Amino acid sequence: MSIRSQADRVIIFDTTLRDGEQSPGATLNVEEKLAIAHQLALLGVDVIEAGFAVASPGDFQAVKSIAEQVGIADGPIICSLARAVRQDIQTAAEALKGAARPRIHTMISTSDIHLKYQLKKSRSEVLAIAQEMVAYAKYFVDDVEFSPMDASRTEPEFLYQVLERAIAAGATTINIPDTVGYCTPKEIGNLIQGIRENVANIDQVILSIHTQNDLGLATANALAAIENGVRQVECTINGIGERAGNAALEEIVMALQVRKPFFNPYFGRAVDSDVPLCNIKTQEIYKTSCLVSQLTGMLIQPNKAIVGANAFAHESGIHQDGIIKHRQTYEIMEASAIGLPENRIVLGKHSGRNAFRTRLKELGFELSEADLNKAFNRFKEVADKKKEMSDWDLEAIVRDETQLYIDSGFQLEHVQVICGDCTCPTATITIVTPEGKILTDASVGTGPVDAVYQAINRLVQIPNQLTEFSVQSVTAGIDALGTVTVRIGHEERIFSGQASDTDIVVAAAYAYINALNRLYRYLQTQSQTMVSV
Ligand code: KIV
């Protein structure tokens, strides 16, 4: 069945790998993008915007690999962004060649403020370019999405004209971006109504919404658009993206599921219809969220809706009392609906490899033998220090030990720190270089982490600036694993690293090495970046 004949449900267009990756510091390499794309396919998204192919050789390669390996016949549509420029469209088409169902998403600004200050073009020029470039994209692929950038601040009559031309030229999806996250839900509703009433050929396309979160309204705006007839939503995992981010996929999907009777009538269904409103396998949400957080280094705030650590935690006595008596008194959805592990304490230091493997399988991790061995060794080390290992601990271990870049670059062999109130913090570090040399050096610092980082810098010798350092505990308790996230800057780019350990200084050392390895790999493959949106 084609996607257009399924428009009695919401088409989930995931842009984690394009708009999401535009979050400062969220740079992903090709393997990482591929790993996320595979997980997005498991999650059941309809469209993956895999990148902006013309932006750099790395982006091109990522779109190409995802098109070939994830864009298979029964897989998702694979899309590349392209400005309404011939070179962008040609490059997108080239990168998408391997996809069974390729889509080119072309865009041009339409608001007067963008036309005057950024594009320096007249309205009539933009009208002509939109029409011509949609027709050009159509020459390469059947499925063409068109976005009038800054649509929500565009003069409505002009917006209607641009859309009519784009549809006449062959666009199959019209996406309406609230590029600067300016609108309220009511205004988004009116904008969509206006388009539906004034664009003569609008019924020939799927109408889509793209909402940014500058005022914290992205999800509310996307839902308001759905109520007004939009049938595709553009969103990202954990809501990451440019500035304050995008509408969060998990929020939209769970709102549609939990409030189904509210939304059903907007789809012409009976209030109590059971038919899902989108194709997402919600049990994959938690796993996808963790993967994206780990690979992008973007931590999830504890109170984040759906996937935050506190989203299903009940602290107040009154609430706990209610939950014990009847769950629904204070809980509108079950943690298991998003695949969140419920059985939090299962393994300890006496647990064997088999129990470990079985529990990981229950948590949705299918590891290769080599990864399983690495993770099990680490589990034993941690279990020696920590009596009870929760599912959260297991996940932190698996994430650490299966990091895609762990086997390349610098390996940390040994960390030793002396610190206290009467001594100068001193760290001794041993590393193995990518060429296999074992090196040791020591440094003092203002604190133990500073000493560790200074010593690593002396060994690795890659100039960088530490721009962010944060520690989060994986579970409660004095023996909890701590997850350290660091970001380092090099010229204009930011690289992140994450690691967990019961000793946060050790976690800090590993996190720093992971970030340095990303930078190291980037430097190795660096070639000229061409454009960024
Ligand atoms: O925010 C925006 O306008 C975009 C478009 C390219 C859809 O990201």
Coordinates of C-alpha atoms in Angstrom, one line a residue, residues 125-327:
E125 CA 11.8 34.9 -8.2
V126 CA 11.0 32.6 -5.3
L127 CA 7.8 31.5 -6.9
A128 CA 9.6 30.6 -10.1
I129 CA 12.5 28.8 -8.3
A130 CA 10.1 26.7 -6.1
Q131 CA 8.2 25.5 -9.2
E132 CA 11.3 24.9 -11.2
M133 CA 13.2 23.0 -8.5
V134 CA 10.3 20.8 -7.5
A135 CA 10.0 19.8 -11.2
Y136 CA 13.7 19.2 -11.3
A137 CA 13.6 17.0 -8.2
K138 CA 10.7 15.1 -9.8
Y139 CA 12.9 14.3 -12.7
F140 CA 15.0 12.1 -10.3
V141 CA 12.3 10.7 -8.0
D142 CA 8.5 10.3 -7.8
D143 CA 8.3 11.3 -4.1
V144 CA 9.1 15.0 -3.7
E145 CA 8.5 16.9 -0.5
F146 CA 8.5 20.7 -0.6
S147 CA 8.9 23.1 2.4
P148 CA 8.4 26.8 2.3
M149 CA 10.9 27.7 5.0
D150 CA 9.6 30.1 7.7
A151 CA 6.1 29.4 6.5
S152 CA 4.4 30.5 9.7
R153 CA 5.8 34.1 9.2
T154 CA 5.0 34.2 5.5
E155 CA 2.3 36.4 4.2
P156 CA -0.6 33.9 3.7
E157 CA -1.6 34.9 0.2
F158 CA 2.0 34.5 -1.0
L159 CA 2.3 31.2 0.8
Y160 CA -0.8 29.8 -0.9
Q161 CA 0.6 30.8 -4.3
V162 CA 4.0 29.1 -3.7
L163 CA 2.3 25.9 -2.5
E164 CA -0.1 25.8 -5.5
R165 CA 2.9 26.1 -7.8
A166 CA 4.9 23.4 -6.0
I167 CA 2.0 21.0 -6.1
A168 CA 1.4 21.7 -9.8
A169 CA 5.1 21.0 -10.4
G170 CA 4.7 17.5 -8.8
A171 CA 5.3 17.8 -5.0
T172 CA 3.7 14.8 -3.2
T173 CA 4.1 16.2 0.3
I174 CA 3.8 19.8 1.4
N175 CA 5.5 20.5 4.7
I176 CA 4.7 23.6 6.7
P177 CA 7.7 24.6 8.9
D178 CA 7.3 26.8 12.0
T179 CA 11.0 27.4 11.5
V180 CA 11.6 29.8 14.4
G181 CA 9.1 28.1 16.8
Y182 CA 7.0 31.3 16.9
C183 CA 3.4 30.0 16.7
T184 CA 0.9 29.0 19.3
P185 CA -1.3 25.9 18.7
K186 CA -4.3 28.0 17.8
E187 CA -2.3 29.9 15.2
I188 CA -0.9 26.7 13.7
G189 CA -4.5 25.3 13.5
N190 CA -5.6 28.5 11.6
L191 CA -2.5 28.4 9.3
I192 CA -3.4 24.8 8.3
Q193 CA -7.1 25.6 7.8
G194 CA -6.1 28.6 5.7
I195 CA -3.9 26.4 3.5
R196 CA -6.6 23.8 3.1
E197 CA -9.2 26.3 2.2
N198 CA -7.1 28.5 -0.2
V199 CA -4.8 26.2 -2.0
A200 CA -6.9 24.8 -4.9
N201 CA -4.8 21.6 -5.4
I202 CA -4.0 20.8 -1.8
D203 CA -6.0 17.6 -1.8
Q204 CA -3.5 16.1 -4.2
V205 CA -0.8 16.0 -1.5
I206 CA -0.1 14.8 2.1
L207 CA 0.1 17.9 4.3
S208 CA 2.9 17.8 6.8
I209 CA 4.0 19.9 9.8
H210 CA 7.5 20.7 11.1
T211 CA 7.5 22.5 14.5
Q212 CA 10.5 23.9 16.4
N213 CA 10.5 24.2 20.2
D214 CA 11.7 27.7 20.8
L215 CA 8.7 28.5 23.0
G216 CA 8.3 24.9 24.3
L217 CA 5.2 24.5 22.0
A218 CA 6.6 22.1 19.4
T219 CA 4.6 19.0 20.4
A220 CA 1.4 21.0 21.1
N221 CA 1.7 22.7 17.7
A222 CA 2.2 19.4 15.9
L223 CA -0.9 17.9 17.6
A224 CA -2.9 21.1 16.8
A225 CA -1.8 20.6 13.1
I226 CA -3.0 17.0 13.2
E227 CA -6.4 18.1 14.6
N228 CA -6.6 20.4 11.6
G229 CA -5.9 17.8 8.9
V230 CA -2.1 17.4 8.8
R231 CA -1.2 13.7 8.2
Q232 CA 2.6 13.8 8.4
V233 CA 4.6 15.1 11.4
E234 CA 8.3 15.8 11.4
C235 CA 9.9 15.1 14.7
T236 CA 13.1 13.8 16.4
I237 CA 13.9 11.4 19.1
N238 CA 14.2 13.1 22.5
G239 CA 13.2 16.3 20.7
I240 CA 16.8 17.1 19.7
G241 CA 17.4 19.7 17.0
E242 CA 18.4 23.2 16.0
R243 CA 18.4 25.6 19.0
A244 CA 15.6 24.4 21.5
G245 CA 14.9 21.4 19.3
N246 CA 12.0 19.9 17.5
A247 CA 8.7 18.2 18.4
A248 CA 9.7 14.9 20.2
L249 CA 8.6 11.8 18.4
E250 CA 7.9 10.0 21.7
E251 CA 5.6 12.7 22.9
I252 CA 3.6 12.9 19.7
V253 CA 3.2 9.1 19.5
M254 CA 2.3 8.6 23.1
A255 CA -0.2 11.5 23.0
L256 CA -1.8 9.8 20.0
Q257 CA -1.9 6.5 21.8
V258 CA -2.9 7.6 25.3
R259 CA -5.5 10.1 24.0
K260 CA -6.7 8.0 21.1
P261 CA -10.4 8.6 21.8
F262 CA -9.7 12.3 21.6
F263 CA -7.9 12.1 18.3
N264 CA -10.0 9.4 16.6
P265 CA -12.8 11.7 15.4
Y266 CA -10.3 13.9 13.6
F267 CA -9.6 10.8 11.5
G268 CA -13.2 10.1 10.8
R269 CA -13.2 7.2 13.2
A270 CA -15.5 6.2 16.0
V271 CA -14.3 7.6 19.4
D272 CA -13.5 4.1 20.7
S273 CA -11.8 2.7 17.5
D274 CA -8.9 0.5 18.4
V275 CA -7.0 1.0 15.1
P276 CA -3.6 2.6 15.9
L277 CA -3.2 6.2 14.7
C278 CA 0.4 5.6 13.6
N279 CA 2.7 2.7 12.9
I280 CA 5.2 3.2 15.7
K281 CA 6.1 0.2 17.8
T282 CA 6.0 2.1 21.1
Q283 CA 8.0 -0.7 23.0
E284 CA 11.0 0.4 21.0
I285 CA 10.8 4.1 22.1
Y286 CA 13.0 3.7 25.3
K287 CA 15.8 1.8 23.5
T288 CA 15.8 4.3 20.6
S289 CA 15.9 7.2 23.0
C290 CA 18.9 5.8 24.9
L291 CA 20.8 5.1 21.7
V292 CA 20.3 8.6 20.4
S293 CA 21.2 10.1 23.7
Q294 CA 24.4 8.1 24.0
L295 CA 25.6 8.6 20.4
T296 CA 24.8 12.3 20.3
G297 CA 26.0 12.9 23.8
M298 CA 22.7 14.8 24.4
L299 CA 21.6 13.9 28.0
I300 CA 17.9 13.6 28.6
Q301 CA 16.6 15.9 31.3
P302 CA 15.2 13.8 34.2
N303 CA 11.8 15.4 33.9
K304 CA 11.6 15.0 30.1
A305 CA 8.1 13.7 29.1
I306 CA 8.0 10.0 28.3
V307 CA 11.7 9.1 28.4
G308 CA 13.1 11.1 31.3
A309 CA 14.4 9.2 34.3
N310 CA 11.5 10.6 36.5
A311 CA 8.8 10.2 33.9
F312 CA 7.4 7.1 35.7
A313 CA 8.8 7.8 39.2
H314 CA 6.4 8.7 42.0
E315 CA 8.0 10.6 44.9
S316 CA 5.1 12.2 46.9
G317 CA 3.6 10.0 49.6
I318 CA 0.1 10.9 48.4
H319 CA 0.9 9.8 44.9
Q320 CA 2.7 6.6 46.0
D321 CA -0.3 5.7 48.2
G322 CA -2.6 6.2 45.2
I323 CA -0.4 4.1 42.9
I324 CA -0.3 1.2 45.4
K325 CA -4.1 1.3 45.7
H326 CA -4.8 1.7 42.0
R327 CA -2.2 2.5 39.3

